mmCIF file with all atom_site columns, C-alpha atoms in Angstrom:
data_model
loop_
_atom_site.group_PDB
_atom_site.id
_atom_site.type_symbol
_atom_site.label_atom_id
_atom_site.label_alt_id
_atom_site.label_comp_id
_atom_site.label_asym_id
_atom_site.label_entity_id
_atom_site.label_seq_id
_atom_site.pdbx_PDB_ins_code
_atom_site.Cartn_x
_atom_site.Cartn_y
_atom_site.Cartn_z
_atom_site.occupancy
_atom_site.B_iso_or_equiv
_atom_site.pdbx_formal_charge
_atom_site.auth_seq_id
_atom_site.auth_comp_id
_atom_site.auth_asym_id
_atom_site.auth_atom_id
_atom_site.pdbx_PDB_model_num
ATOM 1   C CA . MET A 1 1   ? 22.532  -6.362  -15.208 1.00 0.00 ? 18  MET A CA 1
ATOM 2   C CA . THR A 1 2   ? 20.267  -8.644  -17.371 1.00 0.00 ? 19  THR A CA 1
ATOM 3   C CA . GLU A 1 3   ? 16.744  -8.318  -16.680 1.00 0.00 ? 20  GLU A CA 1
ATOM 4   C CA . ALA A 1 4   ? 16.596  -11.740 -15.644 1.00 0.00 ? 21  ALA A CA 1
ATOM 5   C CA . VAL A 1 5   ? 19.068  -11.043 -13.065 1.00 0.00 ? 22  VAL A CA 1
ATOM 6   C CA . VAL A 1 6   ? 17.137  -8.163  -11.609 1.00 0.00 ? 23  VAL A CA 1
ATOM 7   C CA . ASP A 1 7   ? 13.982  -10.156 -11.818 1.00 0.00 ? 24  ASP A CA 1
ATOM 8   C CA . LEU A 1 8   ? 15.554  -12.808 -9.451  1.00 0.00 ? 25  LEU A CA 1
ATOM 9   C CA . ARG A 1 9   ? 17.280  -10.690 -7.439  1.00 0.00 ? 26  ARG A CA 1
ATOM 10  C CA . LEU A 1 10  ? 13.981  -9.149  -6.693  1.00 0.00 ? 27  LEU A CA 1
ATOM 11  C CA . ALA A 1 11  ? 12.405  -12.512 -6.098  1.00 0.00 ? 28  ALA A CA 1
ATOM 12  C CA . ARG A 1 12  ? 14.591  -13.211 -3.597  1.00 0.00 ? 29  ARG A CA 1
ATOM 13  C CA . ALA A 1 13  ? 14.400  -9.687  -1.679  1.00 0.00 ? 30  ALA A CA 1
ATOM 14  C CA . LEU A 1 14  ? 10.487  -10.357 -2.059  1.00 0.00 ? 31  LEU A CA 1
ATOM 15  C CA . ARG A 1 15  ? 10.761  -13.603 0.220   1.00 0.00 ? 32  ARG A CA 1
ATOM 16  C CA . ARG A 1 16  ? 11.430  -10.688 3.078   1.00 0.00 ? 33  ARG A CA 1
ATOM 17  C CA . VAL A 1 17  ? 7.913   -9.330  2.576   1.00 0.00 ? 34  VAL A CA 1
ATOM 18  C CA . GLN A 1 18  ? 4.806   -11.194 2.268   1.00 0.00 ? 35  GLN A CA 1
ATOM 19  C CA . VAL A 1 19  ? 1.350   -9.312  1.154   1.00 0.00 ? 36  VAL A CA 1
ATOM 20  C CA . ARG A 1 20  ? -2.004  -10.585 2.218   1.00 0.00 ? 37  ARG A CA 1
ATOM 21  C CA . PHE A 1 21  ? -5.162  -8.761  3.227   1.00 0.00 ? 38  PHE A CA 1
ATOM 22  C CA . ALA A 1 22  ? -5.308  -7.909  6.409   1.00 0.00 ? 39  ALA A CA 1
ATOM 23  C CA . THR A 1 23  ? -7.605  -10.127 8.776   1.00 0.00 ? 40  THR A CA 1
ATOM 24  C CA . ASP A 1 24  ? -10.907 -8.031  11.053  1.00 0.00 ? 41  ASP A CA 1
ATOM 25  C CA . GLU A 1 25  ? -8.882  -8.964  13.895  1.00 0.00 ? 42  GLU A CA 1
ATOM 26  C CA . GLU A 1 26  ? -6.046  -6.875  12.392  1.00 0.00 ? 43  GLU A CA 1
ATOM 27  C CA . GLY A 1 27  ? -8.004  -4.113  12.470  1.00 0.00 ? 44  GLY A CA 1
ATOM 28  C CA . PRO A 1 28  ? -7.048  -2.251  15.329  1.00 0.00 ? 45  PRO A CA 1
ATOM 29  C CA . LEU A 1 29  ? -3.695  -2.692  14.378  1.00 0.00 ? 46  LEU A CA 1
ATOM 30  C CA . VAL A 1 30  ? -4.220  -1.359  10.869  1.00 0.00 ? 47  VAL A CA 1
ATOM 31  C CA . GLY A 1 31  ? -5.909  1.716   12.775  1.00 0.00 ? 48  GLY A CA 1
ATOM 32  C CA . GLU A 1 32  ? -2.761  2.103   14.875  1.00 0.00 ? 49  GLU A CA 1
ATOM 33  C CA . LEU A 1 33  ? -0.308  2.413   11.735  1.00 0.00 ? 50  LEU A CA 1
ATOM 34  C CA . VAL A 1 34  ? -2.845  4.641   9.361   1.00 0.00 ? 51  VAL A CA 1
ATOM 35  C CA . LYS A 1 35  ? -3.246  7.038   12.923  1.00 0.00 ? 52  LYS A CA 1
ATOM 36  C CA . ALA A 1 36  ? 0.311   7.044   13.357  1.00 0.00 ? 53  ALA A CA 1
ATOM 37  C CA . ALA A 1 37  ? 1.085   7.811   9.752   1.00 0.00 ? 54  ALA A CA 1
ATOM 38  C CA . GLY A 1 38  ? -1.216  10.351  10.232  1.00 0.00 ? 55  GLY A CA 1
ATOM 39  C CA . HIS A 1 39  ? -3.757  10.133  7.685   1.00 0.00 ? 56  HIS A CA 1
ATOM 40  C CA . VAL A 1 40  ? -6.945  9.472   9.837   1.00 0.00 ? 57  VAL A CA 1
ATOM 41  C CA . VAL A 1 41  ? -8.255  12.272  12.325  1.00 0.00 ? 58  VAL A CA 1
ATOM 42  C CA . GLY A 1 42  ? -9.954  9.553   14.556  1.00 0.00 ? 59  GLY A CA 1
ATOM 43  C CA . GLY A 1 43  ? -13.228 8.475   15.563  1.00 0.00 ? 60  GLY A CA 1
ATOM 44  C CA . CYS A 1 44  ? -12.949 5.667   12.992  1.00 0.00 ? 61  CYS A CA 1
ATOM 45  C CA . ASP A 1 45  ? -14.365 1.809   13.886  1.00 0.00 ? 62  ASP A CA 1
ATOM 46  C CA . TRP A 1 46  ? -11.598 -0.247  13.075  1.00 0.00 ? 63  TRP A CA 1
ATOM 47  C CA . SER A 1 47  ? -12.981 -3.632  13.767  1.00 0.00 ? 64  SER A CA 1
ATOM 48  C CA . ARG A 1 48  ? -14.155 -4.411  9.828   1.00 0.00 ? 65  ARG A CA 1
ATOM 49  C CA . VAL A 1 49  ? -11.318 -4.301  7.502   1.00 0.00 ? 66  VAL A CA 1
ATOM 50  C CA . TYR A 1 50  ? -11.551 -7.474  5.262   1.00 0.00 ? 67  TYR A CA 1
ATOM 51  C CA . PRO A 1 51  ? -11.257 -7.211  2.686   1.00 0.00 ? 68  PRO A CA 1
ATOM 52  C CA . HIS A 1 52  ? -10.407 -3.460  1.900   1.00 0.00 ? 69  HIS A CA 1
ATOM 53  C CA . TRP A 1 53  ? -6.811  -3.302  3.841   1.00 0.00 ? 70  TRP A CA 1
ATOM 54  C CA . LEU A 1 54  ? -3.746  -5.189  2.597   1.00 0.00 ? 71  LEU A CA 1
ATOM 55  C CA . VAL A 1 55  ? -0.509  -5.662  4.653   1.00 0.00 ? 72  VAL A CA 1
ATOM 56  C CA . ALA A 1 56  ? 2.699   -6.428  4.507   1.00 0.00 ? 73  ALA A CA 1
ATOM 57  C CA . ILE A 1 57  ? 4.168   -8.884  6.674   1.00 0.00 ? 74  ILE A CA 1
ATOM 58  C CA . SER A 1 58  ? 8.328   -8.595  7.694   1.00 0.00 ? 75  SER A CA 1
ATOM 59  C CA . ARG A 1 59  ? 9.699   -11.120 10.317  1.00 0.00 ? 76  ARG A CA 1
ATOM 60  C CA . GLY A 1 60  ? 6.277   -12.350 11.345  1.00 0.00 ? 77  GLY A CA 1
ATOM 61  C CA . HIS A 1 61  ? 4.808   -8.497  12.334  1.00 0.00 ? 78  HIS A CA 1
ATOM 62  C CA . ILE A 1 62  ? 2.876   -6.176  10.200  1.00 0.00 ? 79  ILE A CA 1
ATOM 63  C CA . ALA A 1 63  ? 5.428   -3.430  8.894   1.00 0.00 ? 80  ALA A CA 1
ATOM 64  C CA . GLY A 1 64  ? 2.922   -1.926  6.452   1.00 0.00 ? 81  GLY A CA 1
ATOM 65  C CA . CYS A 1 65  ? -0.475  -1.634  5.479   1.00 0.00 ? 82  CYS A CA 1
ATOM 66  C CA . LEU A 1 66  ? -2.540  -0.211  1.675   1.00 0.00 ? 83  LEU A CA 1
ATOM 67  C CA . GLN A 1 67  ? -6.267  0.271   1.304   1.00 0.00 ? 84  GLN A CA 1
ATOM 68  C CA . ILE A 1 68  ? -8.061  -0.951  -1.386  1.00 0.00 ? 85  ILE A CA 1
ATOM 69  C CA . CYS A 1 69  ? -11.101 1.157   -2.376  1.00 0.00 ? 86  CYS A CA 1
ATOM 70  C CA . TYR A 1 70  ? -12.970 -0.899  -5.136  1.00 0.00 ? 87  TYR A CA 1
ATOM 71  C CA . GLY A 1 71  ? -14.490 1.001   -7.622  1.00 0.00 ? 88  GLY A CA 1
ATOM 72  C CA . ILE A 1 72  ? -15.730 0.168   -11.605 1.00 0.00 ? 89  ILE A CA 1
ATOM 73  C CA . PRO A 1 73  ? -14.009 1.518   -13.818 1.00 0.00 ? 90  PRO A CA 1
ATOM 74  C CA . VAL A 1 74  ? -11.543 3.942   -10.984 1.00 0.00 ? 91  VAL A CA 1
ATOM 75  C CA . ALA A 1 75  ? -10.278 2.036   -8.132  1.00 0.00 ? 92  ALA A CA 1
ATOM 76  C CA . ARG A 1 76  ? -8.130  3.481   -5.299  1.00 0.00 ? 93  ARG A CA 1
ATOM 77  C CA . LEU A 1 77  ? -5.580  2.493   -3.294  1.00 0.00 ? 94  LEU A CA 1
ATOM 78  C CA . GLU A 1 78  ? -5.116  5.013   -0.235  1.00 0.00 ? 95  GLU A CA 1
ATOM 79  C CA . LEU A 1 79  ? -3.250  5.365   2.857   1.00 0.00 ? 96  LEU A CA 1
ATOM 80  C CA . LEU A 1 80  ? -0.238  3.575   2.578   1.00 0.00 ? 97  LEU A CA 1
ATOM 81  C CA . ALA A 1 81  ? 1.545   3.483   5.878   1.00 0.00 ? 98  ALA A CA 1
ATOM 82  C CA . PHE A 1 82  ? 4.092   1.604   7.766   1.00 0.00 ? 99  PHE A CA 1
ATOM 83  C CA . ALA A 1 83  ? 4.913   0.701   11.272  1.00 0.00 ? 100 ALA A CA 1
ATOM 84  C CA . LEU A 1 84  ? 7.713   2.718   13.264  1.00 0.00 ? 101 LEU A CA 1
ATOM 85  C CA . GLY A 1 85  ? 11.398  1.254   12.596  1.00 0.00 ? 102 GLY A CA 1
ATOM 86  C CA . THR A 1 86  ? 10.280  -0.239  9.646   1.00 0.00 ? 103 THR A CA 1
ATOM 87  C CA . SER A 1 87  ? 13.851  -0.337  7.513   1.00 0.00 ? 104 SER A CA 1
ATOM 88  C CA . PHE A 1 88  ? 14.187  1.495   4.410   1.00 0.00 ? 105 PHE A CA 1
ATOM 89  C CA . GLN A 1 89  ? 14.543  -2.061  2.392   1.00 0.00 ? 106 GLN A CA 1
ATOM 90  C CA . VAL A 1 90  ? 11.494  -3.256  3.771   1.00 0.00 ? 107 VAL A CA 1
ATOM 91  C CA . ARG A 1 91  ? 9.690   -0.674  3.087   1.00 0.00 ? 108 ARG A CA 1
ATOM 92  C CA . CYS A 1 92  ? 10.350  -0.184  -0.408  1.00 0.00 ? 109 CYS A CA 1
ATOM 93  C CA . LEU A 1 93  ? 9.951   -3.860  -0.666  1.00 0.00 ? 110 LEU A CA 1
ATOM 94  C CA . ALA A 1 94  ? 6.569   -3.576  0.632   1.00 0.00 ? 111 ALA A CA 1
ATOM 95  C CA . VAL A 1 95  ? 5.362   -0.694  -1.352  1.00 0.00 ? 112 VAL A CA 1
ATOM 96  C CA . LYS A 1 96  ? 6.315   -2.087  -4.717  1.00 0.00 ? 113 LYS A CA 1
ATOM 97  C CA . ALA A 1 97  ? 4.592   -5.584  -3.173  1.00 0.00 ? 114 ALA A CA 1
ATOM 98  C CA . LEU A 1 98  ? 1.586   -3.341  -1.481  1.00 0.00 ? 115 LEU A CA 1
ATOM 99  C CA . LEU A 1 99  ? 0.686   -1.656  -4.935  1.00 0.00 ? 116 LEU A CA 1
ATOM 100 C CA . SER A 1 100 ? 1.036   -4.610  -7.310  1.00 0.00 ? 117 SER A CA 1
ATOM 101 C CA . LEU A 1 101 ? -1.546  -6.440  -4.958  1.00 0.00 ? 118 LEU A CA 1
ATOM 102 C CA . GLY A 1 102 ? -3.804  -4.067  -4.855  1.00 0.00 ? 119 GLY A CA 1
ATOM 103 C CA . ALA A 1 103 ? -3.531  -3.054  -8.463  1.00 0.00 ? 120 ALA A CA 1
ATOM 104 C CA . LEU A 1 104 ? -3.986  -6.423  -9.303  1.00 0.00 ? 121 LEU A CA 1
ATOM 105 C CA . THR A 1 105 ? -6.656  -7.212  -6.938  1.00 0.00 ? 122 THR A CA 1
ATOM 106 C CA . ALA A 1 106 ? -8.520  -4.275  -8.127  1.00 0.00 ? 123 ALA A CA 1
ATOM 107 C CA . LYS A 1 107 ? -8.300  -4.996  -11.852 1.00 0.00 ? 124 LYS A CA 1
ATOM 108 C CA . LYS A 1 108 ? -9.581  -8.526  -10.917 1.00 0.00 ? 125 LYS A CA 1
ATOM 109 C CA . ALA A 1 109 ? -12.961 -6.763  -9.103  1.00 0.00 ? 126 ALA A CA 1
ATOM 110 C CA . GLY A 1 110 ? -13.431 -5.106  -12.614 1.00 0.00 ? 127 GLY A CA 1
ATOM 111 C CA . ALA A 1 111 ? -11.265 -1.430  -12.423 1.00 0.00 ? 128 ALA A CA 1
ATOM 112 C CA . SER A 1 112 ? -9.655  -0.900  -15.839 1.00 0.00 ? 129 SER A CA 1
ATOM 113 C CA . MET A 1 113 ? -7.119  2.108   -13.602 1.00 0.00 ? 130 MET A CA 1
ATOM 114 C CA . VAL A 1 114 ? -6.372  2.495   -9.831  1.00 0.00 ? 131 VAL A CA 1
ATOM 115 C CA . THR A 1 115 ? -5.576  6.285   -8.454  1.00 0.00 ? 132 THR A CA 1
ATOM 116 C CA . GLY A 1 116 ? -4.400  7.382   -5.263  1.00 0.00 ? 133 GLY A CA 1
ATOM 117 C CA . CYS A 1 117 ? -3.882  10.556  -3.427  1.00 0.00 ? 134 CYS A CA 1
ATOM 118 C CA . VAL A 1 118 ? 0.369   11.431  -2.742  1.00 0.00 ? 135 VAL A CA 1
ATOM 119 C CA . PRO A 1 119 ? 0.995   13.917  0.596   1.00 0.00 ? 136 PRO A CA 1
ATOM 120 C CA . ALA A 1 120 ? 3.090   16.973  -1.214  1.00 0.00 ? 137 ALA A CA 1
ATOM 121 C CA . ALA A 1 121 ? 5.989   16.009  1.506   1.00 0.00 ? 138 ALA A CA 1
ATOM 122 C CA . GLN A 1 122 ? 6.608   12.901  -0.105  1.00 0.00 ? 139 GLN A CA 1
ATOM 123 C CA . GLN A 1 123 ? 7.593   13.514  -3.386  1.00 0.00 ? 140 GLN A CA 1
ATOM 124 C CA . HIS A 1 124 ? 10.434  10.842  -3.342  1.00 0.00 ? 141 HIS A CA 1
ATOM 125 C CA . PHE A 1 125 ? 7.158   8.230   -3.261  1.00 0.00 ? 142 PHE A CA 1
ATOM 126 C CA . LYS A 1 126 ? 5.637   10.429  -6.215  1.00 0.00 ? 143 LYS A CA 1
ATOM 127 C CA . ASP A 1 127 ? 8.925   10.246  -7.629  1.00 0.00 ? 144 ASP A CA 1
ATOM 128 C CA . LEU A 1 128 ? 8.954   5.851   -7.359  1.00 0.00 ? 145 LEU A CA 1
ATOM 129 C CA . LEU A 1 129 ? 5.375   5.756   -8.706  1.00 0.00 ? 146 LEU A CA 1
ATOM 130 C CA . LYS A 1 130 ? 6.206   7.865   -11.639 1.00 0.00 ? 147 LYS A CA 1
ATOM 131 C CA . HIS A 1 131 ? 9.030   5.152   -12.332 1.00 0.00 ? 148 HIS A CA 1
ATOM 132 C CA . GLU A 1 132 ? 6.424   2.470   -12.044 1.00 0.00 ? 149 GLU A CA 1
ATOM 133 C CA . GLY A 1 133 ? 4.484   4.138   -15.035 1.00 0.00 ? 150 GLY A CA 1
ATOM 134 C CA . CYS A 1 134 ? 2.244   6.221   -13.121 1.00 0.00 ? 151 CYS A CA 1
ATOM 135 C CA . LYS A 1 135 ? 1.231   9.727   -14.295 1.00 0.00 ? 152 LYS A CA 1
ATOM 136 C CA . VAL A 1 136 ? 0.076   12.724  -12.379 1.00 0.00 ? 153 VAL A CA 1
ATOM 137 C CA . LEU A 1 137 ? -3.881  13.428  -13.311 1.00 0.00 ? 154 LEU A CA 1
ATOM 138 C CA . TYR A 1 138 ? -4.553  16.263  -10.938 1.00 0.00 ? 155 TYR A CA 1
ATOM 139 C CA . SER A 1 139 ? -3.209  18.431  -7.954  1.00 0.00 ? 156 SER A CA 1
ATOM 140 C CA . GLY A 1 140 ? -4.914  19.706  -4.878  1.00 0.00 ? 157 GLY A CA 1
ATOM 141 C CA . ASN A 1 141 ? -6.452  18.547  -1.113  1.00 0.00 ? 158 ASN A CA 1
ATOM 142 C CA . MET A 1 142 ? -7.715  15.459  -0.065  1.00 0.00 ? 159 MET A CA 1
ATOM 143 C CA . MET A 1 143 ? -10.917 15.888  1.880   1.00 0.00 ? 160 MET A CA 1
ATOM 144 C CA . GLY A 1 144 ? -12.810 14.101  4.185   1.00 0.00 ? 161 GLY A CA 1
ATOM 145 C CA . LYS A 1 145 ? -15.712 13.905  6.964   1.00 0.00 ? 162 LYS A CA 1
ATOM 146 C CA . ALA A 1 146 ? -16.787 11.600  9.367   1.00 0.00 ? 163 ALA A CA 1
ATOM 147 C CA . VAL A 1 147 ? -20.259 10.042  8.600   1.00 0.00 ? 164 VAL A CA 1
#
């Protein structure tokens, strides 16, 4: 299969998933997705998420989300989460679209590198990122504290 055919198939498939910035009104829903994915302990105010969160829309509903943590020279893409019941195909398309737009947004904001934490239980996601050109920078635990 030629590269042009692969690009055409990807373009057709990506029509099923649109990616954009989340609005503040969508903040509570983004918070529920993140909580359902097990990323956040609780006590967070989800009323202000724009312009720090991207959402993937499929069939008119938010299927997934990703946080952009702006920084120069290093920005982070974190807390990838999906709605329960999101199909494998839509998740795959959404991951590629969310990461692409997240990296482009970080670059336009001045970052020259993006990083992110991948939970140990998600080896398949780590493999996907390696396939997309990412490298393991370090191993460890992501720690957090409410402020």
